[in-house]
mmCIF file of C-alpha atoms in Angstrom:
data_model
loop_
_atom_site.group_PDB
_atom_site.id
_atom_site.type_symbol
_atom_site.label_atom_id
_atom_site.label_comp_id
_atom_site.label_asym_id
_atom_site.label_seq_id
_atom_site.Cartn_x
_atom_site.Cartn_y
_atom_site.Cartn_z
ATOM 1 C CA UNK A 1324 20.323 51.590 38.012
ATOM 2 C CA UNK A 1325 21.494 48.012 38.626
ATOM 3 C CA UNK A 1326 17.839 46.934 38.550
ATOM 4 C CA UNK A 1327 17.331 48.091 34.949
ATOM 5 C CA UNK A 1328 16.776 45.467 32.321
ATOM 6 C CA UNK A 1329 18.542 45.472 28.956
ATOM 7 C CA UNK A 1330 15.437 45.697 26.782
ATOM 8 C CA UNK A 1331 17.358 44.838 23.619
ATOM 9 C CA UNK A 1332 18.263 41.460 25.155
ATOM 10 C CA UNK A 1333 14.640 40.909 26.190
ATOM 11 C CA UNK A 1334 13.495 41.679 22.625
ATOM 12 C CA UNK A 1335 16.075 39.235 21.228
ATOM 13 C CA UNK A 1336 14.838 36.537 23.639
ATOM 14 C CA UNK A 1337 11.225 37.344 22.772
ATOM 15 C CA UNK A 1338 11.927 37.009 19.046
ATOM 16 C CA UNK A 1339 13.710 33.709 19.696
ATOM 17 C CA UNK A 1340 10.701 32.427 21.652
ATOM 18 C CA UNK A 1341 8.327 33.463 18.863
ATOM 19 C CA UNK A 1342 10.533 31.610 16.386
ATOM 20 C CA UNK A 1343 10.570 28.525 18.652
ATOM 21 C CA UNK A 1344 6.778 28.575 18.685
ATOM 22 C CA UNK A 1345 6.550 29.060 14.926
ATOM 23 C CA UNK A 1346 4.806 32.420 15.340
ATOM 24 C CA UNK A 1347 4.836 34.783 12.401
ATOM 25 C CA UNK A 1348 5.381 38.495 12.946
ATOM 26 C CA UNK A 1349 1.693 38.993 12.138
ATOM 27 C CA UNK A 1350 0.613 36.517 14.820
ATOM 28 C CA UNK A 1351 2.859 38.239 17.348
ATOM 29 C CA UNK A 1352 1.466 41.617 16.337
ATOM 30 C CA UNK A 1353 -2.127 40.356 16.702
ATOM 31 C CA UNK A 1354 -1.332 39.053 20.189
ATOM 32 C CA UNK A 1355 0.240 42.361 21.201
ATOM 33 C CA UNK A 1356 -2.761 44.304 19.932
ATOM 34 C CA UNK A 1357 -5.245 42.020 21.694
ATOM 35 C CA UNK A 1358 -3.337 41.887 24.963
ATOM 36 C CA UNK A 1359 -1.658 45.272 25.258
ATOM 37 C CA UNK A 1360 -3.293 47.417 22.583
ATOM 38 C CA UNK A 1361 0.127 47.976 20.970
ATOM 39 C CA UNK A 1362 1.448 46.891 17.566
ATOM 40 C CA UNK A 1363 5.101 46.179 18.318
ATOM 41 C CA UNK A 1364 7.582 45.020 20.920
ATOM 42 C CA UNK A 1365 9.324 48.389 21.054
ATOM 43 C CA UNK A 1366 6.051 50.069 22.036
ATOM 44 C CA UNK A 1367 5.636 47.898 25.139
ATOM 45 C CA UNK A 1368 6.648 49.103 28.565
ATOM 46 C CA UNK A 1369 9.383 47.147 30.342
ATOM 47 C CA UNK A 1370 6.779 45.322 32.445
ATOM 48 C CA UNK A 1371 4.640 44.495 29.396
ATOM 49 C CA UNK A 1372 7.655 43.234 27.465
ATOM 50 C CA UNK A 1373 8.762 41.009 30.339
ATOM 51 C CA UNK A 1374 5.172 39.794 30.767
ATOM 52 C CA UNK A 1375 4.978 38.898 27.059
ATOM 53 C CA UNK A 1376 8.337 37.074 27.211
ATOM 54 C CA UNK A 1377 7.199 35.051 30.266
ATOM 55 C CA UNK A 1378 3.998 34.143 28.431
ATOM 56 C CA UNK A 1379 5.911 32.917 25.369
ATOM 57 C CA UNK A 1380 8.358 30.950 27.523
ATOM 58 C CA UNK A 1381 5.401 29.277 29.240
ATOM 59 C CA UNK A 1382 3.959 27.980 25.951
ATOM 60 C CA UNK A 1383 5.051 24.476 24.957
ATOM 61 C CA UNK A 1384 7.059 23.983 21.800
ATOM 62 C CA UNK A 1385 4.765 22.695 19.038
ATOM 63 C CA UNK A 1386 5.335 19.036 18.320
ATOM 64 C CA UNK A 1387 6.736 17.750 15.088
ATOM 65 C CA UNK A 1388 7.195 14.145 14.091
ATOM 66 C CA UNK A 1389 10.909 14.391 14.871
ATOM 67 C CA UNK A 1390 10.265 15.722 18.369
ATOM 68 C CA UNK A 1391 7.838 12.996 19.451
ATOM 69 C CA UNK A 1392 9.569 9.785 20.542
ATOM 70 C CA UNK A 1393 6.213 8.024 20.987
ATOM 71 C CA UNK A 1394 5.202 8.623 17.375
ATOM 72 C CA UNK A 1395 8.714 7.770 16.173
ATOM 73 C CA UNK A 1396 8.712 4.456 18.007
ATOM 74 C CA UNK A 1397 5.311 3.590 16.545
ATOM 75 C CA UNK A 1398 6.358 4.310 12.978
ATOM 76 C CA UNK A 1399 9.628 2.420 13.426
ATOM 77 C CA UNK A 1400 7.884 -0.559 15.048
ATOM 78 C CA UNK A 1401 10.040 -0.466 18.195
ATOM 79 C CA UNK A 1402 7.091 -0.332 20.609
ATOM 80 C CA UNK A 1403 5.298 -3.634 21.088
ATOM 81 C CA UNK A 1404 2.390 -2.778 23.394
ATOM 82 C CA UNK A 1405 -0.259 -1.245 21.112
ATOM 83 C CA UNK A 1406 -2.617 -0.343 23.969
ATOM 84 C CA UNK A 1407 0.102 1.626 25.729
ATOM 85 C CA UNK A 1408 1.057 3.395 22.500
ATOM 86 C CA UNK A 1409 -2.502 4.421 21.788
ATOM 87 C CA UNK A 1410 -3.258 5.620 25.311
ATOM 88 C CA UNK A 1411 -0.018 7.606 25.453
ATOM 89 C CA UNK A 1412 -0.768 9.284 22.152
ATOM 90 C CA UNK A 1413 -4.355 10.088 23.084
ATOM 91 C CA UNK A 1414 -3.429 11.524 26.468
ATOM 92 C CA UNK A 1415 -0.615 13.521 24.923
ATOM 93 C CA UNK A 1416 -2.754 14.871 22.068
ATOM 94 C CA UNK A 1417 -5.864 15.583 24.137
ATOM 95 C CA UNK A 1418 -4.726 18.971 25.521
ATOM 96 C CA UNK A 1419 -3.648 20.039 22.031
ATOM 97 C CA UNK A 1420 -7.172 19.603 20.632
ATOM 98 C CA UNK A 1421 -8.454 22.630 22.559
ATOM 99 C CA UNK A 1422 -8.040 25.685 20.352
ATOM 100 C CA UNK A 1423 -8.013 28.657 22.681
ATOM 101 C CA UNK A 1424 -7.952 31.043 19.726
ATOM 102 C CA UNK A 1425 -11.546 30.036 18.958
ATOM 103 C CA UNK A 1426 -12.588 30.893 22.519
ATOM 104 C CA UNK A 1427 -10.715 34.202 22.308
ATOM 105 C CA UNK A 1428 -12.500 34.948 19.012
ATOM 106 C CA UNK A 1429 -15.841 34.263 20.709
ATOM 107 C CA UNK A 1430 -14.917 36.658 23.512
ATOM 108 C CA UNK A 1431 -14.134 39.255 20.817
ATOM 109 C CA UNK A 1432 -17.644 38.793 19.418
ATOM 110 C CA UNK A 1433 -19.233 39.051 22.853
ATOM 111 C CA UNK A 1434 -17.233 42.151 23.777
ATOM 112 C CA UNK A 1435 -18.305 43.761 20.503
ATOM 113 C CA UNK A 1436 -21.932 42.810 21.187
ATOM 114 C CA UNK A 1437 -21.700 44.469 24.594
ATOM 115 C CA UNK A 1438 -19.858 47.505 23.265
ATOM 116 C CA UNK A 1439 -16.833 46.827 25.494
ATOM 117 C CA UNK A 1440 -13.505 48.383 24.627
ATOM 118 C CA UNK A 1441 -10.285 46.355 24.954
ATOM 119 C CA UNK A 1442 -9.501 48.479 28.023
ATOM 120 C CA UNK A 1443 -12.813 47.480 29.670
ATOM 121 C CA UNK A 1444 -12.054 43.830 28.988
ATOM 122 C CA UNK A 1445 -8.526 44.187 30.363
ATOM 123 C CA UNK A 1446 -9.826 45.887 33.527
ATOM 124 C CA UNK A 1447 -12.312 43.060 34.082
ATOM 125 C CA UNK A 1448 -9.571 40.441 33.638
ATOM 126 C CA UNK A 1449 -7.296 42.243 36.089
ATOM 127 C CA UNK A 1450 -10.078 42.559 38.680
ATOM 128 C CA UNK A 1451 -11.362 39.009 38.238
ATOM 129 C CA UNK A 1452 -8.262 36.944 37.422
ATOM 130 C CA UNK A 1453 -5.348 39.254 38.160
ATOM 131 C CA UNK A 1454 -4.178 38.937 34.555
ATOM 132 C CA UNK A 1455 -3.842 41.604 31.859
ATOM 133 C CA UNK A 1456 -4.850 39.602 28.808
ATOM 134 C CA UNK A 1457 -6.953 36.698 27.646
ATOM 135 C CA UNK A 1458 -3.950 34.787 26.375
ATOM 136 C CA UNK A 1459 -2.621 34.693 29.935
ATOM 137 C CA UNK A 1460 -5.764 32.962 31.232
ATOM 138 C CA UNK A 1461 -6.000 29.226 31.744
ATOM 139 C CA UNK A 1462 -8.503 27.374 29.583
ATOM 140 C CA UNK A 1463 -10.913 27.247 32.518
ATOM 141 C CA UNK A 1464 -10.555 30.988 33.213
ATOM 142 C CA UNK A 1465 -10.999 31.837 29.541
ATOM 143 C CA UNK A 1466 -14.170 29.748 29.343
ATOM 144 C CA UNK A 1467 -15.427 31.430 32.522
ATOM 145 C CA UNK A 1468 -14.784 34.852 30.993
ATOM 146 C CA UNK A 1469 -16.665 33.848 27.835
ATOM 147 C CA UNK A 1470 -19.609 32.544 29.872
ATOM 148 C CA UNK A 1471 -19.639 35.769 31.876
ATOM 149 C CA UNK A 1472 -19.746 37.877 28.709
ATOM 150 C CA UNK A 1473 -22.461 35.691 27.200
ATOM 151 C CA UNK A 1474 -24.565 36.101 30.343
ATOM 152 C CA UNK A 1475 -24.547 39.900 30.140
ATOM 153 C CA UNK A 1476 -27.430 41.585 28.336
ATOM 154 C CA UNK A 1477 -26.798 44.359 25.839
ATOM 155 C CA UNK A 1478 -28.120 47.831 26.589
ATOM 156 C CA UNK A 1479 -30.886 47.241 24.014
ATOM 157 C CA UNK A 1480 -31.925 44.013 25.735
ATOM 158 C CA UNK A 1481 -32.105 45.805 29.085
ATOM 159 C CA UNK A 1482 -34.300 48.533 27.615
ATOM 160 C CA UNK A 1483 -36.574 45.957 25.930
ATOM 161 C CA UNK A 1484 -37.176 44.073 29.174
ATOM 162 C CA UNK A 1485 -37.422 47.127 31.453
ATOM 163 C CA UNK A 1486 -38.941 50.192 29.797
ATOM 164 C CA UNK A 1487 -37.973 52.326 32.834
ATOM 165 C CA UNK A 1488 -34.279 51.320 32.726
ATOM 166 C CA UNK A 1489 -33.394 54.227 30.444
ATOM 167 C CA UNK A 1490 -34.909 56.890 32.702
#
């Protein structure tokens, strides 16, 4: 019994992480539905709840003007080397320009095209990447999953190319 986790504390931490990230309850709910097929934190198993908390803790805090010393020093004129300022900003902003939600939306479309259920998608992710949800994948893994889905023909396409496939 010493190994049990106080789930109420985990839920409090999870809510705090969602607040840190600026997530609305709706965004959290959408993530839970996509990843676990459940609409709320209290419906998650202990493992799923801890997995979700680890995922949120892994995400970087969104930047604001107050949080970015590089931007602050530029606007206040304290930095003198313009080339360094620009390269630091570009390298810092570059990873933020990738919107993984667009890739996830495309995987939704592909899974629908193929007639895959969320469970089938989850099973593929577990077998291929060892991860239970698309939001847990790296950008490279997520793009690989999308390319895999796009490469698969629908049942109709199989039947159109091979008239004996249905027999």
